[in-house]
XYZ file of C-alpha atoms in Angstrom:
576
model
C -36.644 32.095 -6.088
C -36.018 32.565 -9.803
C -32.347 31.776 -9.283
C -33.231 28.597 -7.390
C -35.684 27.542 -10.080
C -33.065 28.178 -12.738
C -30.540 26.024 -10.808
C -33.042 23.179 -10.447
C -33.785 23.319 -14.161
C -30.084 23.151 -14.999
C -29.654 20.138 -12.739
C -32.532 18.418 -14.509
C -30.890 19.091 -17.843
C -27.408 18.009 -16.676
C -28.013 14.591 -15.116
C -24.302 13.866 -14.876
C -23.841 16.913 -12.654
C -26.882 15.997 -10.577
C -25.603 12.471 -9.893
C -22.217 13.802 -8.811
C -23.741 16.431 -6.509
C -25.963 13.780 -4.920
C -22.898 11.775 -3.899
C -21.103 14.872 -2.644
C -24.061 15.987 -0.507
C -24.540 12.517 0.984
C -20.916 11.539 1.607
C -18.676 14.606 1.831
C -19.106 15.522 5.521
C -18.936 11.987 6.990
C -15.970 11.166 4.727
C -14.127 14.305 5.867
C -14.763 13.529 9.533
C -13.721 9.905 9.094
C -10.566 10.951 7.258
C -9.538 13.279 10.085
C -9.716 10.362 12.535
C -7.215 8.137 10.740
C -4.450 10.704 11.147
C -4.179 9.934 14.857
C -3.462 6.202 14.439
C -0.054 4.655 15.072
C 1.838 3.119 12.181
C 1.673 -0.654 11.858
C 4.510 -3.080 11.182
C 4.943 -2.715 7.423
C 4.989 1.101 7.291
C 7.412 0.955 10.224
C 9.723 -1.310 8.233
C 9.742 1.135 5.332
C 10.314 4.065 7.674
C 13.543 2.382 8.699
C 14.640 1.433 5.192
C 13.940 4.959 3.917
C 15.881 6.470 6.816
C 18.754 4.069 6.163
C 18.787 5.190 2.516
C 18.974 8.803 3.687
C 22.070 7.810 5.693
C 23.833 6.553 2.593
C 22.956 2.865 2.666
C 22.074 1.024 -0.545
C 18.958 -1.150 -0.595
C 19.491 -4.867 -1.325
C 23.219 -4.491 -0.629
C 23.405 -3.012 2.870
C 20.120 -4.555 3.963
C 18.173 -7.480 2.562
C 14.657 -6.689 1.341
C 12.017 -8.525 -0.680
C 10.011 -5.481 -1.774
C 10.914 -3.395 -4.785
C 12.266 0.168 -4.503
C 8.914 1.959 -4.898
C 7.692 1.761 -1.265
C 11.167 2.657 0.042
C 11.299 5.762 -2.147
C 7.728 6.767 -1.265
C 8.647 6.693 2.423
C 11.872 8.553 1.664
C 9.813 11.249 -0.055
C 7.440 11.494 2.900
C 10.390 11.776 5.299
C 11.502 14.848 3.336
C 8.167 16.472 4.256
C 8.185 15.648 7.960
C 6.957 12.068 7.696
C 9.186 10.916 10.554
C 6.279 11.981 12.746
C 3.490 9.401 12.523
C 0.705 11.974 12.442
C 2.444 13.936 9.680
C 3.020 10.720 7.743
C -0.679 9.819 7.940
C -1.663 13.321 6.827
C 0.780 13.212 3.889
C -0.588 9.810 2.850
C -4.166 11.107 2.972
C -3.325 14.252 1.007
C -1.552 12.228 -1.688
C -4.442 9.773 -1.987
C -6.960 12.622 -2.047
C -5.189 14.407 -4.888
C -5.214 11.218 -6.967
C -8.876 10.465 -6.200
C -9.978 13.980 -7.182
C -7.926 13.947 -10.387
C -9.265 10.542 -11.434
C -12.853 11.756 -10.992
C -12.240 15.160 -12.544
C -10.641 13.610 -15.634
C -14.151 12.271 -16.296
C -12.829 9.242 -18.196
C -16.329 7.769 -18.484
C -17.707 10.729 -20.457
C -18.062 11.215 -24.180
C -16.161 14.491 -24.272
C -17.434 15.366 -27.743
C -20.884 15.744 -26.183
C -19.511 17.502 -23.118
C -17.919 20.159 -25.323
C -21.372 21.146 -26.496
C -21.955 22.645 -23.040
C -20.559 25.942 -21.817
C -17.058 26.039 -20.372
C -18.484 26.963 -16.975
C -20.790 23.966 -16.950
C -18.011 21.628 -18.064
C -15.732 22.758 -15.279
C -18.544 22.521 -12.727
C -19.246 18.948 -13.836
C -15.593 18.003 -13.634
C -15.246 19.568 -10.174
C -18.370 17.799 -8.910
C -17.161 14.436 -10.194
C -13.734 15.056 -8.641
C -15.382 15.526 -5.251
C -17.770 12.610 -5.809
C -14.836 10.327 -6.662
C -12.977 11.519 -3.561
C -15.992 10.751 -1.381
C -16.452 7.286 -2.855
C -12.790 6.252 -2.863
C -12.250 7.707 0.623
C -15.268 5.900 2.056
C -13.801 2.561 1.017
C -10.263 3.520 2.058
C -11.523 4.349 5.546
C -12.916 0.822 5.913
C -9.319 -0.401 6.157
C -8.090 -0.519 9.752
C -5.115 1.417 11.100
C -2.927 -1.617 10.362
C -3.839 -1.652 6.663
C -3.725 2.083 5.972
C -0.532 3.602 4.516
C 0.430 0.225 3.082
C 2.452 -0.319 -0.091
C -0.511 -1.571 -2.150
C -2.126 1.781 -1.426
C 0.939 3.442 -2.967
C 0.601 1.276 -6.074
C -2.959 2.551 -6.517
C -1.588 6.089 -6.719
C -0.106 5.132 -10.096
C -2.524 2.467 -11.294
C -5.783 4.402 -10.876
C -4.710 7.444 -12.938
C -3.116 5.084 -15.452
C -6.438 3.331 -16.083
C -8.310 6.654 -16.166
C -5.883 8.111 -18.707
C -6.087 5.029 -20.899
C -9.884 5.114 -20.803
C -9.740 8.796 -21.753
C -7.299 8.063 -24.596
C -9.661 5.438 -25.992
C -12.518 7.941 -25.887
C -12.861 11.464 -27.207
C -10.880 13.335 -24.541
C -7.907 14.178 -26.760
C -8.529 16.983 -29.254
C -5.855 15.658 -31.637
C -4.262 12.350 -32.559
C -0.997 13.532 -31.008
C -2.797 14.175 -27.744
C -4.313 10.689 -27.865
C -0.874 9.044 -28.300
C 0.518 11.042 -25.411
C -2.307 9.836 -23.189
C -1.563 6.221 -24.146
C 2.155 6.695 -23.493
C 1.689 8.334 -20.085
C -0.862 5.739 -18.999
C 1.622 2.981 -19.917
C 4.408 4.668 -17.961
C 2.234 5.007 -14.848
C 1.109 1.372 -15.081
C 4.743 0.234 -15.236
C 6.019 1.960 -12.080
C 4.300 -0.395 -9.541
C 6.191 -3.325 -11.096
C 9.200 -1.905 -9.240
C 7.209 -2.302 -6.054
C 5.874 -5.825 -6.499
C 6.381 -8.058 -9.559
C 2.743 -9.233 -9.562
C 1.902 -5.705 -10.728
C 3.299 -6.736 -14.130
C -0.149 -8.233 -14.732
C -1.662 -4.771 -15.064
C 0.151 -3.323 -18.114
C -0.190 -6.675 -19.901
C -3.963 -6.870 -19.371
C -4.483 -3.159 -20.022
C -2.630 -3.450 -23.321
C -4.827 -6.400 -24.269
C -7.887 -4.267 -23.460
C -6.826 -1.896 -26.239
C -6.787 -4.769 -28.723
C -10.448 -5.648 -28.078
C -11.826 -2.104 -28.238
C -14.208 -2.700 -31.145
C -15.375 0.936 -31.117
C -11.836 2.296 -31.581
C -11.538 5.206 -34.000
C -7.766 4.897 -34.035
C -5.187 2.257 -34.976
C -5.313 -0.278 -32.152
C -1.939 -1.705 -33.158
C -0.322 1.702 -33.005
C -1.997 2.392 -29.664
C -0.602 -0.865 -28.261
C 2.871 0.000 -29.535
C 2.724 3.492 -28.014
C 1.366 2.075 -24.755
C 4.171 -0.516 -24.669
C 6.736 2.208 -25.324
C 5.291 4.105 -22.358
C 5.677 0.995 -20.182
C 9.322 0.614 -21.188
C 9.983 4.334 -20.638
C 8.280 4.283 -17.229
C 10.348 1.311 -16.094
C 13.574 2.824 -17.431
C 13.070 6.261 -15.867
C 12.016 4.940 -12.473
C 14.823 2.362 -12.488
C 17.283 5.170 -13.220
C 15.913 7.213 -10.318
C 15.944 4.170 -8.020
C 19.568 3.321 -8.850
C 20.634 6.309 -6.727
C 19.551 4.410 -3.608
C 19.141 0.784 -4.694
C 21.200 -2.055 -6.119
C 18.565 -3.073 -8.644
C 20.661 -5.915 -10.016
C 20.461 -7.743 -6.685
C 16.711 -7.192 -6.442
C 16.052 -8.363 -9.998
C 18.170 -11.463 -9.355
C 16.155 -12.194 -6.218
C 12.845 -11.755 -8.054
C 13.826 -13.853 -11.055
C 15.672 -16.684 -9.325
C 15.014 -16.681 -5.567
C 11.564 -15.330 -4.660
C 9.704 -18.328 -6.092
C 11.810 -20.562 -3.836
C 11.850 -18.305 -0.765
C 9.254 -15.582 -0.306
C 6.405 -17.663 -1.713
C 6.658 -19.998 1.305
C 6.462 -17.247 3.939
C 2.991 -17.330 5.547
C 1.687 -19.156 2.493
C -2.073 -19.715 2.330
C -4.368 -21.918 0.289
C -6.641 -20.333 -2.303
C -9.634 -20.951 -0.032
C -7.747 -19.481 2.904
C -6.697 -16.507 0.803
C -10.343 -15.866 -0.030
C -11.572 -16.109 3.570
C -8.611 -14.468 5.350
C -9.335 -11.455 7.542
C -12.958 -11.333 6.393
C -11.953 -10.410 2.832
C -14.645 -12.590 1.246
C -17.397 -9.921 0.983
C -15.065 -7.423 -0.740
C -13.953 -10.126 -3.169
C -17.576 -11.130 -3.815
C -18.492 -7.531 -4.597
C -15.493 -7.173 -6.911
C -16.336 -10.436 -8.674
C -19.969 -9.414 -9.164
C -18.864 -6.007 -10.475
C -16.497 -7.717 -12.890
C -19.168 -10.065 -14.285
C -21.896 -7.429 -14.544
C -19.484 -4.928 -16.102
C -18.417 -7.476 -18.718
C -22.064 -8.240 -19.533
C -22.859 -4.539 -19.938
C -19.972 -4.100 -22.364
C -20.843 -7.267 -24.249
C -24.553 -6.356 -24.551
C -23.887 -2.773 -25.595
C -25.110 -0.220 -22.970
C -21.476 0.470 -22.123
C -18.858 1.052 -24.887
C -16.098 -1.476 -25.486
C -13.385 0.863 -24.186
C -14.696 -0.097 -20.745
C -12.814 -3.360 -21.144
C -9.967 -1.255 -19.745
C -11.257 -0.843 -16.146
C -12.647 -4.385 -16.350
C -9.182 -5.689 -17.294
C -7.690 -3.753 -14.374
C -10.159 -5.246 -11.901
C -9.541 -8.720 -13.314
C -5.792 -8.211 -12.902
C -6.290 -7.002 -9.316
C -8.176 -10.189 -8.446
C -5.529 -12.343 -10.134
C -2.730 -10.540 -8.259
C -4.554 -10.930 -4.939
C -4.919 -14.699 -5.273
C -1.510 -15.212 -6.917
C 0.221 -13.956 -3.770
C -1.518 -16.616 -1.648
C -1.318 -14.553 1.533
C -4.740 -12.996 1.967
C -3.506 -9.909 3.825
C -6.244 -7.314 3.888
C -4.084 -4.587 2.380
C -3.627 -6.770 -0.713
C -7.206 -5.726 -1.484
C -6.260 -2.134 -2.336
C -6.109 -2.682 -6.136
C -9.251 -4.856 -5.945
C -11.218 -2.197 -4.084
C -9.747 0.599 -6.213
C -10.618 -1.232 -9.432
C -14.172 -1.868 -8.236
C -14.779 1.775 -7.397
C -13.136 3.032 -10.578
C -15.435 0.861 -12.666
C -18.440 2.116 -10.675
C -17.508 5.793 -11.025
C -16.713 5.659 -14.736
C -19.851 3.606 -15.445
C -21.951 6.179 -13.570
C -20.392 8.946 -15.632
C -21.179 7.153 -18.879
C -24.699 6.010 -17.986
C -25.766 9.410 -16.648
C -24.615 11.079 -19.859
C -26.156 8.358 -22.055
C -29.538 8.511 -20.298
C -29.725 12.307 -20.698
C -28.871 11.967 -24.401
C -31.168 9.054 -25.290
C -33.836 9.200 -22.603
C -34.297 5.425 -22.589
C -36.176 4.021 -19.593
C -33.863 1.003 -19.379
C -30.806 3.236 -19.143
C -32.497 5.241 -16.405
C -33.268 2.091 -14.388
C -29.706 0.859 -14.810
C -28.346 4.234 -13.712
C -30.594 4.274 -10.635
C -29.606 0.723 -9.648
C -25.897 1.399 -10.018
C -26.098 4.713 -8.156
C -28.007 3.008 -5.325
C -25.417 0.224 -5.115
C -22.490 2.641 -5.002
C -24.219 4.834 -2.425
C -25.147 1.866 -0.211
C -21.625 0.371 -0.351
C -20.052 3.755 0.429
C -22.363 4.465 3.358
C -21.822 0.944 4.686
C -18.042 1.371 4.632
C -18.290 4.787 6.270
C -20.492 3.322 9.020
C -17.890 0.587 9.582
C -15.105 3.182 9.697
C -17.011 5.266 12.221
C -17.609 2.202 14.401
C -13.868 1.524 14.386
C -12.926 5.032 15.446
C -15.803 6.423 17.471
C -14.044 5.655 20.775
C -10.368 6.598 20.454
C -8.073 5.456 23.265
C -7.427 7.776 26.186
C -4.786 10.270 25.184
C -5.164 9.461 21.472
C -5.171 13.180 20.707
C -2.849 14.125 23.556
C 0.915 13.549 23.081
C 1.367 13.819 26.850
C -0.351 10.424 27.298
C 1.680 8.118 25.018
C 1.227 4.998 27.119
C -2.562 4.913 26.884
C -2.324 5.656 23.189
C 0.257 3.075 22.119
C -1.060 0.311 24.354
C -4.211 0.516 22.240
C -2.090 -0.866 19.375
C -0.639 -3.812 21.295
C -1.650 -7.423 20.788
C -1.258 -10.439 18.574
C 2.305 -10.257 17.306
C 2.795 -6.477 17.215
C 3.532 -4.420 20.319
C 3.740 -0.696 19.661
C 4.295 0.389 23.260
C 6.957 -2.236 23.995
C 8.826 -1.291 20.816
C 8.838 2.419 21.604
C 10.044 1.924 25.164
C 12.836 -0.345 23.961
C 13.785 2.171 21.261
C 14.007 4.936 23.839
C 16.220 2.739 25.992
C 18.520 1.906 23.068
C 18.835 5.556 22.047
C 19.804 6.522 25.618
C 22.313 3.746 26.277
C 24.199 3.310 22.998
C 26.554 5.716 21.174
C 24.929 7.672 18.347
C 27.099 6.146 15.603
C 26.784 2.593 16.907
C 24.813 -0.195 15.275
C 22.134 -2.520 16.651
C 21.146 -6.039 15.612
C 17.442 -6.885 15.786
C 15.920 -10.358 15.672
C 12.266 -10.313 14.745
C 10.262 -8.403 12.173
C 10.249 -4.831 13.483
C 13.226 -2.753 12.309
C 10.993 0.218 13.102
C 12.804 0.158 16.455
C 15.996 1.056 14.588
C 14.258 4.043 13.020
C 12.835 5.190 16.357
C 16.229 4.880 18.078
C 18.092 6.303 15.042
C 20.504 3.368 14.852
C 21.533 1.441 11.730
C 21.333 -2.333 11.584
C 24.581 -4.124 12.447
C 24.077 -6.571 9.564
C 22.089 -6.755 6.315
C 19.509 -8.965 8.053
C 16.561 -6.958 9.360
C 14.150 -9.930 9.106
C 14.694 -12.978 11.326
C 13.451 -15.304 8.574
C 16.634 -14.647 6.571
C 18.550 -16.616 9.203
C 16.286 -19.649 9.070
C 12.660 -20.322 9.874
C 10.946 -23.628 10.551
C 7.601 -22.371 9.217
C 9.121 -21.705 5.775
C 10.458 -25.247 5.506
C 7.161 -26.585 6.899
C 5.215 -24.809 4.116
C 5.991 -27.684 1.797
C 8.752 -26.643 -0.612
C 9.924 -29.488 -2.875
C 13.099 -31.260 -1.661
C 15.333 -29.362 -4.094
C 14.012 -25.983 -2.889
C 14.198 -27.081 0.742
C 17.884 -27.986 0.331
C 18.515 -24.651 -1.391
C 16.773 -22.806 1.483
C 18.956 -24.554 4.067
C 22.045 -23.487 2.133
C 20.812 -19.898 1.970
C 20.089 -19.850 5.716
C 23.564 -21.257 6.477
C 25.210 -18.699 4.179
C 23.275 -15.851 5.795
C 24.266 -16.992 9.285
C 27.918 -17.028 8.223
C 27.537 -13.514 6.758
C 25.917 -12.380 10.004
C 28.931 -13.513 12.009
C 31.288 -11.666 9.638
C 29.231 -8.482 10.154
C 29.918 -8.787 13.884
C 33.610 -8.090 13.268
C 32.363 -4.626 14.135
C 30.425 -5.541 17.280
C 26.952 -4.000 17.560
C 26.219 -1.952 20.650
C 23.069 -3.946 21.349
C 20.877 -6.858 20.340
C 17.098 -6.489 20.437
C 14.834 -9.555 20.445
C 11.118 -9.595 19.605
C 8.957 -12.430 20.878
C 6.076 -13.837 18.783
C 7.429 -12.393 15.534
C 5.917 -13.832 12.331
C 6.093 -16.176 10.576
C 7.327 -18.661 13.211
C 5.863 -16.833 16.269
C 8.544 -18.064 18.675
C 7.668 -17.248 22.276
C 11.329 -16.869 23.308
C 13.297 -15.012 20.646
C 16.691 -15.228 22.398
C 16.511 -18.989 22.797
C 15.514 -19.341 19.149
C 18.412 -17.120 18.026
C 20.994 -18.944 20.160
C 19.793 -22.352 18.964
C 19.498 -21.368 15.306
C 22.584 -19.185 14.935
C 25.008 -21.139 17.117
C 28.168 -19.147 16.399
C 26.377 -15.783 16.616
C 24.596 -17.034 19.749
C 27.944 -17.825 21.350
C 29.124 -14.329 20.364
C 26.051 -12.886 22.090
C 26.487 -14.862 25.323
C 30.168 -14.029 25.528
C 30.054 -10.280 24.957
C 26.570 -9.118 25.973
C 24.136 -9.264 28.837
C 20.388 -8.783 28.998
C 19.845 -5.199 30.174
C 16.066 -4.918 30.319
C 12.836 -6.476 29.107
C 10.063 -4.248 27.794
C 7.180 -6.679 27.639
C 7.766 -8.763 24.512
C 10.913 -6.829 23.536
C 14.254 -7.441 25.248
C 17.473 -5.464 24.922
C 20.947 -6.946 25.380
C 23.795 -4.446 25.728
C 27.482 -4.964 25.049
C 29.392 -5.603 28.287
C 31.358 -2.351 28.082
C 28.082 -0.375 28.079
C 26.854 -1.873 31.341
C 27.896 1.114 33.410
C 26.329 3.509 30.911
C 22.792 2.228 31.172
C 22.984 1.842 34.933
C 23.911 5.527 35.217
C 20.982 6.928 33.254
C 18.180 5.843 35.568
C 15.630 3.079 35.857
C 14.305 2.008 32.445
C 10.948 1.156 34.002
C 10.381 4.877 34.485
C 11.132 5.857 30.901
C 8.414 6.675 28.461
C 8.830 7.890 24.886
């Protein structure tokens, strides 16, 4: 009893530790159970694309030269890294993604960037480490709760990878602006590393360039700074340059960065911007994203008011700047895809967690009633939002499909992920068929938006065009580009179709067509291909025949392979 009383007394004295333990007790078990469920989900379209591109890189291909891509090298290299650790298996990939995210979440919380470390050092080493560990777990619970509210389609997406660099970058910068470093040299190193981490996502998506710019500006308005703000900005900028240079050097092993930079600087604003383009109002309302955006906007405004009025120090302009940049990046893309919310949600939670750390420490030090009320309100908000997202996640996954945990029932499992414009079961059956009926070193041309089939069948693309929109798409021209851009797009489409025909000098073993593929959603992919790519369509009709249809996916085999597929059995009986 004396030991229990002593523990209770210590918790009363260390409010910061008490707040963290409260979150751990309330959220740890449901978050762990919810996390275990997501590992059994199939991969969606975008992760499937990057599985193929990463596998192609492992086979010696060069990104942006041997296959056309709009995304920067970061997601390709992340998938390549996961493949090295068994990520070819979907379950293993999901587990690796969760482990990576979990490590980052725990580190961000355990860094305790919201604390005044000068005051923390007054406590015993044991108590400091206990507080850090508790906040690491509390941060994991909170971040994981909101990550689990993303559906299977939106998990393991590239914006989630960007958070792996951006969240620790903001935490390190916040720590550098505070009293975490014991020396000025340590402070400059923290600024430099935070700049380098913030720079890396730029090589995933150019809109991420907003983050280092805004975070550097946050240093300039830190009115409580006990260091040279100009020097800090210079060191931070040097870190950004170093981060870009080092990652570009690493990427050059697998990527033709010159081609990608040219596309970003000169072509993306005339091409990619028109693919599935949305209005600002549509971007806000898409996929039910409005409530998350409302919560982020309210957090941004309230956080700015707290810094301006004084309860929160001015170094907190850093997480506020990050959240502001996340909202700008979300709307600048004008798509509204749910996974574009990852930096928005991550920035919201990071501001919550660091503010809780600061307010809990401040209230214990000053004992002001107003600070206590503010702490209680914020803790209640964070707890409610986390529990609400966990409840949503549980509702999504409480009834897994038959065979979801049993590899011997793949049909029931993958048919659960069919619908709309993505057909997991059809794709896997077609991939199995292609792998059985084509030579191992042969190539395959797909027409749609799912090169994941190439990864599953272990066949390289016959041409650089793994997206049908590169060959022409009515929806892109209908999105309203100005006449000059529209003429340029028609020239690009014509040039790509000519390049496609040249690639067929080495005839592919098969063509695979996907119906209802975005962004044009054509119901008959073959007819669209033959009409759009007239010369390549004539090549198809002359040298190939339709071998089998797997729902929305149809496989055409080269004429000389006709006897091969007829000898291996009925494709209707095959299952992956």
